[in-house]
Short mmCIF file of C-alpha atoms in Angstrom, two decimals:
data_model
loop_
_atom_site.label_atom_id
_atom_site.label_comp_id
_atom_site.label_asym_id
_atom_site.label_seq_id
_atom_site.Cartn_x
_atom_site.Cartn_y
_atom_site.Cartn_z
CA MET B 1 0.00 0.00 0.00
CA SER B 2 1.37 3.44 -0.90
CA GLU B 3 1.99 6.08 1.77
CA GLU B 4 -0.79 8.19 0.22
CA ARG B 5 -3.35 5.36 0.42
CA ALA B 6 -2.19 4.42 3.92
CA GLY B 7 -2.70 8.02 5.01
CA GLN B 8 -6.21 8.02 3.52
CA ALA B 9 -7.03 4.79 5.33
CA THR B 10 -5.88 6.05 8.73
CA SER B 11 -7.73 9.37 8.28
CA GLU B 12 -11.16 7.77 7.98
CA PRO B 13 -13.36 8.48 11.02
CA ARG B 14 -13.74 5.66 13.50
CA THR B 15 -17.23 4.22 13.97
CA VAL B 16 -18.77 5.31 17.27
CA THR B 17 -19.73 2.31 19.40
CA ILE B 18 -22.09 1.72 22.28
CA LYS B 19 -19.00 1.57 24.54
CA ASP B 20 -18.15 5.14 23.52
CA VAL B 21 -21.67 6.25 24.47
CA ALA B 22 -21.41 4.52 27.85
CA SER B 23 -18.03 6.12 28.52
CA ARG B 24 -19.23 9.61 27.56
CA ALA B 25 -22.42 9.26 29.64
CA GLY B 26 -20.56 7.74 32.58
CA VAL B 27 -22.89 4.73 32.78
CA GLY B 28 -22.65 1.00 32.16
CA LEU B 29 -23.27 -0.75 28.84
CA GLY B 30 -26.45 -2.27 30.23
CA THR B 31 -27.89 1.16 31.00
CA VAL B 32 -27.20 2.38 27.46
CA SER B 33 -28.76 -0.77 26.03
CA ARG B 34 -31.91 -0.38 28.11
CA VAL B 35 -32.29 3.27 27.13
CA LEU B 36 -31.83 2.58 23.41
CA ASN B 37 -34.27 -0.36 23.55
CA GLY B 38 -36.98 1.82 25.09
CA ASN B 39 -36.90 0.21 28.52
CA GLU B 40 -38.57 2.58 30.98
CA ASN B 41 -36.82 1.14 34.03
CA VAL B 42 -34.05 3.72 33.83
CA ALA B 43 -33.79 6.84 35.98
CA PRO B 44 -34.68 10.00 34.01
CA GLN B 45 -31.32 11.65 34.72
CA LEU B 46 -29.43 8.62 33.40
CA ARG B 47 -31.65 8.47 30.33
CA ASP B 48 -30.94 12.15 29.65
CA ARG B 49 -27.19 11.57 29.96
CA VAL B 50 -27.34 8.67 27.49
CA PHE B 51 -29.35 10.63 24.94
CA ARG B 52 -26.99 13.61 25.31
CA ALA B 53 -23.99 11.36 24.70
CA VAL B 54 -25.69 9.80 21.66
CA GLN B 55 -26.27 13.26 20.20
CA GLU B 56 -22.79 14.59 20.97
CA LEU B 57 -21.03 11.55 19.51
CA GLY B 58 -23.38 11.12 16.56
CA TYR B 59 -23.96 7.49 17.50
CA ARG B 60 -26.04 5.45 15.05
CA PRO B 61 -27.16 2.01 16.21
CA ASN B 62 -26.73 -0.91 13.84
CA SER B 63 -30.41 -1.59 13.24
CA VAL B 64 -29.76 -4.75 11.22
CA ALA B 65 -27.64 -6.32 13.97
CA ARG B 66 -30.14 -5.19 16.58
CA SER B 67 -33.01 -6.78 14.68
CA MET B 68 -31.14 -10.07 14.28
CA ARG B 69 -30.16 -10.10 17.95
CA LEU B 70 -33.64 -9.34 19.27
CA GLY B 71 -35.66 -11.06 16.55
CA LYS B 72 -37.50 -7.80 15.85
CA SER B 73 -37.47 -5.29 13.02
CA TYR B 74 -38.80 -2.36 15.10
CA ALA B 75 -40.99 -1.47 12.12
CA VAL B 76 -44.78 -1.23 11.97
CA GLY B 77 -46.67 -1.40 8.70
CA CYS B 78 -49.57 1.01 8.22
CA LEU B 79 -52.22 0.90 5.49
CA VAL B 80 -54.69 3.70 4.80
CA THR B 81 -57.03 4.12 1.88
CA ASP B 82 -55.77 7.58 0.92
CA ILE B 83 -52.95 9.41 2.69
CA ARG B 84 -54.17 12.70 1.18
CA GLN B 85 -57.28 12.71 3.36
CA PRO B 86 -56.92 15.10 6.32
CA ILE B 87 -58.13 12.51 8.83
CA ALA B 88 -55.67 9.92 7.50
CA ALA B 89 -52.79 12.38 7.83
CA GLU B 90 -53.85 13.25 11.39
CA MET B 91 -54.01 9.59 12.38
CA ILE B 92 -50.68 8.71 10.77
CA ALA B 93 -48.92 11.60 12.50
CA ALA B 94 -50.28 10.61 15.92
CA ALA B 95 -49.47 6.92 15.44
CA GLU B 96 -45.96 7.74 14.23
CA THR B 97 -45.30 9.87 17.33
CA THR B 98 -46.64 7.24 19.74
CA LEU B 99 -44.74 4.37 18.12
CA GLY B 100 -41.59 6.48 17.72
CA ARG B 101 -41.38 7.01 21.47
CA ALA B 102 -41.19 3.23 21.81
CA GLY B 103 -38.43 2.96 19.20
CA TYR B 104 -40.57 1.87 16.25
CA THR B 105 -40.59 3.22 12.69
CA LEU B 106 -43.94 3.53 10.91
CA ILE B 107 -44.00 2.43 7.25
CA VAL B 108 -47.07 3.91 5.51
CA ALA B 109 -48.76 3.03 2.22
CA SER B 110 -52.06 3.98 0.56
CA THR B 111 -54.33 1.44 -1.13
CA HIS B 112 -56.38 4.06 -3.03
CA PHE B 113 -59.36 1.68 -2.63
CA ASP B 114 -57.64 -0.75 -5.01
CA ASP B 115 -58.20 -4.30 -3.72
CA LYS B 116 -55.33 -5.76 -5.73
CA ARG B 117 -52.94 -3.13 -4.40
CA GLU B 118 -54.15 -3.80 -0.86
CA THR B 119 -53.40 -7.52 -1.22
CA GLU B 120 -49.94 -6.78 -2.60
CA LEU B 121 -49.12 -4.32 0.19
CA LEU B 122 -50.24 -6.74 2.90
CA SER B 123 -48.04 -9.43 1.36
CA LEU B 124 -45.10 -7.03 1.06
CA MET B 125 -45.34 -6.06 4.72
CA GLN B 126 -45.46 -9.68 5.79
CA ASN B 127 -42.42 -10.54 3.68
CA ARG B 128 -40.49 -7.57 5.06
CA VAL B 129 -41.26 -8.91 8.53
CA VAL B 130 -42.77 -5.91 10.26
CA ASP B 131 -43.47 -6.44 13.95
CA GLY B 132 -47.05 -5.24 13.72
CA MET B 133 -49.68 -3.61 11.52
CA LEU B 134 -52.15 -0.74 11.76
CA LEU B 135 -54.75 -1.34 9.07
CA LEU B 136 -57.53 0.63 7.44
CA VAL B 137 -58.64 -1.84 4.78
CA ASN B 138 -60.75 -0.96 1.75
CA ARG B 139 -63.78 -2.99 2.77
CA ASP B 140 -64.46 -4.82 5.99
CA ASN B 141 -67.65 -6.66 5.00
CA ASP B 142 -65.91 -8.87 2.42
CA PRO B 143 -65.36 -12.48 3.64
CA ASP B 144 -62.22 -12.74 1.50
CA VAL B 145 -60.70 -9.75 3.30
CA THR B 146 -61.61 -11.20 6.70
CA GLN B 147 -60.03 -14.53 5.74
CA ARG B 148 -56.90 -12.81 4.46
CA LEU B 149 -56.48 -10.82 7.68
CA ALA B 150 -57.07 -13.89 9.85
CA ALA B 151 -54.24 -15.70 8.04
CA ILE B 152 -51.69 -13.01 8.95
CA ASN B 153 -49.63 -14.20 11.89
CA ILE B 154 -48.51 -10.71 12.95
CA PRO B 155 -50.02 -8.52 15.68
CA MET B 156 -52.45 -6.07 14.11
CA VAL B 157 -54.99 -3.45 15.08
CA LEU B 158 -57.65 -2.13 12.73
CA TRP B 159 -58.81 1.45 12.95
CA GLU B 160 -62.17 2.67 11.62
CA ARG B 161 -62.94 -0.85 10.40
CA SER B 162 -64.92 -3.62 12.11
CA PRO B 163 -64.89 -6.91 10.20
CA SER B 164 -66.51 -10.02 11.59
CA GLY B 165 -64.18 -12.27 13.55
CA GLY B 166 -61.63 -11.72 16.27
CA PHE B 167 -59.81 -8.50 15.45
CA ASP B 168 -58.67 -5.71 17.73
CA THR B 169 -60.25 -2.45 16.60
CA VAL B 170 -60.38 1.24 17.47
CA LEU B 171 -63.46 3.00 16.13
CA THR B 172 -65.05 6.43 16.00
CA LYS B 173 -68.73 6.50 16.98
CA HIS B 174 -69.88 7.50 13.50
CA ARG B 175 -73.45 6.37 14.16
CA ASP B 176 -73.74 8.89 17.00
CA GLY B 177 -72.10 11.57 14.88
CA ALA B 178 -74.43 11.15 11.90
CA ARG B 179 -77.41 10.83 14.22
CA SER B 180 -76.66 14.15 15.95
CA ALA B 181 -76.02 15.91 12.62
CA THR B 182 -79.30 14.67 11.16
CA ALA B 183 -81.25 15.44 14.35
CA HIS B 184 -79.89 19.00 14.30
CA LEU B 185 -81.23 19.54 10.77
CA LEU B 186 -84.57 17.88 11.52
CA GLU B 187 -85.02 20.11 14.55
CA LEU B 188 -84.45 23.11 12.27
CA GLY B 189 -87.40 21.93 10.15
CA HIS B 190 -85.50 20.26 7.31
CA ARG B 191 -86.91 17.04 5.88
CA GLU B 192 -85.31 16.75 2.45
CA ILE B 193 -81.79 15.95 3.64
CA ALA B 194 -79.03 14.28 1.62
CA LEU B 195 -76.29 12.20 3.21
CA VAL B 196 -72.98 11.82 1.37
CA ALA B 197 -71.81 8.87 3.46
CA GLY B 198 -68.62 6.87 3.51
CA HIS B 199 -68.48 3.70 1.45
CA LEU B 200 -71.28 1.44 2.59
CA ASP B 201 -68.97 -1.58 2.56
CA THR B 202 -67.00 -0.05 5.44
CA TRP B 203 -67.78 0.46 9.11
CA VAL B 204 -67.74 4.25 8.63
CA GLY B 205 -70.33 4.29 5.84
CA ARG B 206 -72.62 1.73 7.42
CA GLU B 207 -72.61 3.53 10.77
CA GLN B 208 -73.22 6.92 9.17
CA LYS B 209 -76.22 5.51 7.27
CA ALA B 210 -77.52 3.85 10.45
CA GLY B 211 -77.23 7.10 12.41
CA PHE B 212 -78.99 9.02 9.62
CA ASP B 213 -81.90 6.55 9.60
CA ALA B 214 -82.07 6.47 13.42
CA ALA B 215 -82.48 10.25 13.63
CA PHE B 216 -85.47 10.14 11.25
CA ALA B 217 -86.99 7.31 13.30
CA ASP B 218 -86.41 9.28 16.52
CA HIS B 219 -88.57 12.04 15.04
CA GLY B 220 -91.30 9.65 13.88
CA LEU B 221 -90.27 10.00 10.23
CA ASP B 222 -89.29 7.58 7.51
CA PRO B 223 -85.71 8.03 6.25
CA ALA B 224 -85.59 10.20 3.12
CA ALA B 225 -85.50 7.52 0.42
CA GLY B 226 -82.92 7.88 -2.33
CA LEU B 227 -80.90 10.61 -0.67
CA VAL B 228 -77.94 8.52 0.50
CA PHE B 229 -74.79 8.43 -1.62
CA GLU B 230 -71.49 6.69 -1.14
CA VAL B 231 -68.44 8.91 -1.48
CA GLY B 232 -67.06 6.92 -4.43
CA PRO B 233 -69.80 7.42 -7.04
CA PHE B 234 -70.99 10.79 -5.70
CA LYS B 235 -70.40 13.58 -8.21
CA MET B 236 -71.62 17.12 -8.47
CA ARG B 237 -74.20 16.05 -11.05
CA GLU B 238 -75.91 14.11 -8.24
CA LEU B 239 -76.10 17.30 -6.19
CA GLU B 240 -77.50 19.14 -9.21
CA ALA B 241 -80.17 16.46 -9.57
CA LEU B 242 -81.04 16.63 -5.88
CA LEU B 243 -81.55 20.39 -6.14
CA ARG B 244 -83.74 19.99 -9.25
CA ARG B 245 -86.09 17.44 -7.70
CA GLU B 246 -89.78 18.24 -7.40
CA ARG B 247 -89.02 18.54 -3.70
CA PRO B 248 -85.40 19.74 -3.76
CA ILE B 249 -83.10 19.06 -0.86
CA THR B 250 -82.71 21.84 1.67
CA ALA B 251 -79.77 20.37 3.59
CA ILE B 252 -76.81 18.08 3.04
CA ILE B 253 -74.53 16.11 5.40
CA ALA B 254 -71.18 15.21 3.85
CA ASN B 255 -67.80 13.89 4.86
CA ILE B 256 -65.26 16.67 5.21
CA ASP B 257 -63.41 15.56 2.07
CA GLU B 258 -66.49 16.41 0.00
CA ILE B 259 -67.12 19.85 1.54
CA PRO B 260 -64.77 21.88 -0.74
CA ALA B 261 -66.41 20.51 -3.91
CA ILE B 262 -69.90 21.15 -2.54
CA LEU B 263 -69.00 24.72 -1.57
CA LEU B 264 -67.51 25.33 -5.03
CA PHE B 265 -70.67 23.96 -6.63
CA CYS B 266 -72.79 26.35 -4.54
CA ALA B 267 -70.57 29.33 -5.36
CA ASN B 268 -70.65 28.61 -9.10
CA ARG B 269 -74.45 28.48 -9.05
CA GLY B 270 -74.99 31.49 -6.84
CA LEU B 271 -76.37 29.54 -3.91
CA ILE B 272 -76.07 31.33 -0.57
CA LEU B 273 -75.54 29.34 2.63
CA PRO B 274 -77.59 28.70 4.65
CA ARG B 275 -80.39 30.53 2.81
CA ASP B 276 -80.45 28.07 -0.08
CA LEU B 277 -78.79 25.06 1.51
CA SER B 278 -77.75 24.09 5.03
CA ILE B 279 -74.53 22.07 5.27
CA VAL B 280 -73.06 19.85 7.99
CA SER B 281 -69.58 18.36 7.71
CA ILE B 282 -68.77 14.94 9.15
CA GLY B 283 -65.28 15.72 10.38
CA ASP B 284 -63.94 19.07 11.52
CA ALA B 285 -60.92 21.26 10.85
CA SER B 286 -59.86 24.77 11.83
CA ILE B 287 -60.50 26.00 8.27
CA LEU B 288 -64.21 25.25 8.67
CA GLU B 289 -64.40 27.69 11.59
CA VAL B 290 -63.07 30.66 9.60
CA MET B 291 -65.05 30.12 6.39
CA THR B 292 -67.93 32.43 5.50
CA PRO B 293 -70.25 31.15 6.72
CA SER B 294 -68.49 28.91 9.24
CA ILE B 295 -69.41 25.27 8.70
CA THR B 296 -71.39 23.26 11.23
CA ALA B 297 -69.49 20.02 11.84
CA VAL B 298 -69.49 16.74 13.74
CA ARG B 299 -66.04 16.57 15.28
CA GLY B 300 -64.22 13.30 15.83
CA ASN B 301 -60.74 12.81 17.26
CA GLY B 302 -58.39 11.09 14.82
CA THR B 303 -55.42 11.75 17.08
CA LYS B 304 -57.02 9.86 19.96
CA VAL B 305 -58.05 6.99 17.67
CA ALA B 306 -54.47 6.66 16.45
CA GLN B 307 -52.95 6.90 19.92
CA LEU B 308 -55.28 4.21 21.25
CA ALA B 309 -54.57 1.99 18.24
CA ALA B 310 -50.79 2.45 18.50
CA ASN B 311 -50.74 1.76 22.24
CA LEU B 312 -52.95 -1.30 21.78
CA LEU B 313 -50.57 -2.56 19.09
CA LEU B 314 -47.55 -1.95 21.33
CA LYS B 315 -49.27 -4.02 24.00
CA LYS B 316 -49.97 -6.83 21.54
CA MET B 317 -46.40 -6.82 20.24
CA SER B 318 -44.99 -7.03 23.76
CA ASP B 319 -47.33 -9.73 25.06
CA LYS B 320 -45.75 -13.18 25.02
CA GLN B 321 -49.20 -14.62 25.68
CA PRO B 322 -51.58 -12.18 23.95
CA GLU B 323 -55.19 -11.85 25.00
CA THR B 324 -57.51 -14.20 23.15
CA VAL B 325 -60.51 -11.87 23.43
CA PRO B 326 -60.18 -9.01 20.92
CA GLU B 327 -60.38 -5.47 22.26
CA ARG B 328 -62.80 -2.93 20.82
CA LEU B 329 -62.16 0.69 21.75
CA THR B 330 -64.35 3.63 20.72
CA VAL B 331 -63.95 7.40 20.52
CA GLY B 332 -66.94 9.77 20.57
CA MET B 333 -68.00 12.62 18.29
CA GLN B 334 -69.35 16.08 19.13
CA LEU B 335 -71.63 18.39 17.15
CA LYS B 336 -70.27 21.93 16.65
CA VAL B 337 -73.11 24.19 15.50
CA ARG B 338 -71.95 27.12 13.37
CA ARG B 339 -73.50 29.39 10.71
CA SER B 340 -73.90 27.01 7.75
CA THR B 341 -77.16 25.64 9.17
CA ALA B 342 -80.38 27.55 9.81
CA PRO B 343 -84.12 26.92 10.29
CA LEU B 344 -85.91 25.95 7.11
CA GLY B 345 -87.43 28.96 5.35
CA THR B 346 -85.49 31.57 7.29
CA GLY B 347 -81.85 31.26 6.18
CA GLY B 348 -80.77 32.57 9.57
CA GLU B 349 -79.12 35.95 9.27
CA ASN B 350 -78.16 35.56 5.61
CA GLY B 351 -81.47 35.79 3.81
CA SER B 352 -85.25 35.54 3.85
CA GLY B 353 -85.68 32.03 2.55
CA ARG B 354 -84.97 29.59 -0.24
CA GLN B 355 -85.16 31.13 -3.71
CA GLY B 356 -86.56 28.10 -5.55
CA ARG B 357 -84.73 25.49 -7.56
CA VAL B 358 -81.35 25.88 -9.21
#
C-alpha cells in the first residue's frame, strides 16, 4: 500500500460504538442498552445523559444487527385508503409519534381503494417482517378480506374498520355523529336531507347511514328515500339532480373531504348558505371555523383513535401470551353548530328564505 493510500485509510473516522456512548455518559453498557431499547426502568437523569452522549457523539445504532439479535425489526406497517385525506394524515402523525417514542418506525402506504394493491401491500409487509400492523382496509364486510387478515400471523390493530371475527379495533362512533347531525337539521325543520356517506362496505359508511336513519326514526319519520350516496360514485351532477327534484333538498350532510367541492358547486351556481342550503360536515378542521359562513361540523378525534390503536398494538407486540378476546375501543363525536345551518325557510341571518330550484 502506498503512503498516500495508507494516510487516507488512517484518516477515515472511527465508527462510534455503544462503549463510547457509555463512557461519555458515565454509565454502564447495560444502561445504554436499556435506554436505546426503550426500557422505561431507567432513571430520568441517566436516560438524559445517554441521549446527550448519543447526540454529541453522533452514535447510530446498527439496526440490522439489533433486529437479528432481538428477533425484531422495530418497524410497523400502516395501510390507509388515501394518505391525502386530512383525517388519514392526522391519524398517521399521531401513530408515528406514539410508536416512535417506543423505538418503532412507521411504514405507511395507501391502497387508493384498489383491492389488488391492498393484497400486494399486505403481502409485502409480511415478507419484510414488520413487527405489527395498523390497518384501514378498503372494505371490511368482504369475507375474503376477513379470511386474508385472519391468516396473517402478525399482531395487528384495525382502525375505523370492524370486520366479523376476532380483530382488535379502534373505532369512532360514526353512528352517533351522523345521528346528531341529522337530528340538528330535523329540529331546524329540514326534511329533504341528503347524506354523502362513507363507502357502505365499510364500518364508517354503514354507521353513518344507520345514524342518519335512526335520527329520522327518533322524530317519527321515515328516512328520506334515495338521498344517500357513497363517497365513491358521488359527483356534483348528483347534487345538481337533488336540487332539481320536485321537492329539492334543503340540507346536506357530507364527509369533510367532499365539503370543498360542494362549496364550489354552490358558489358557481350562486347559492347562498344557509339561505339556499344548510350544510353539515362529518369531520372538523380549523379552516371550517373561519369560512364564511363557518361550517357546522361533527367533530371526531383522529389523534385519539391513532394513539389508542398504536398503544394497543404496542401491548400486543410485547405480550408473550396475547389476550384471546379481541379489544374494541371507541372514541366519541361532538356536534359543533356554526353558521352554515339555519331553520328551514329563514336562512338565519343571511337571507329571507330559499329562492326556488337551481
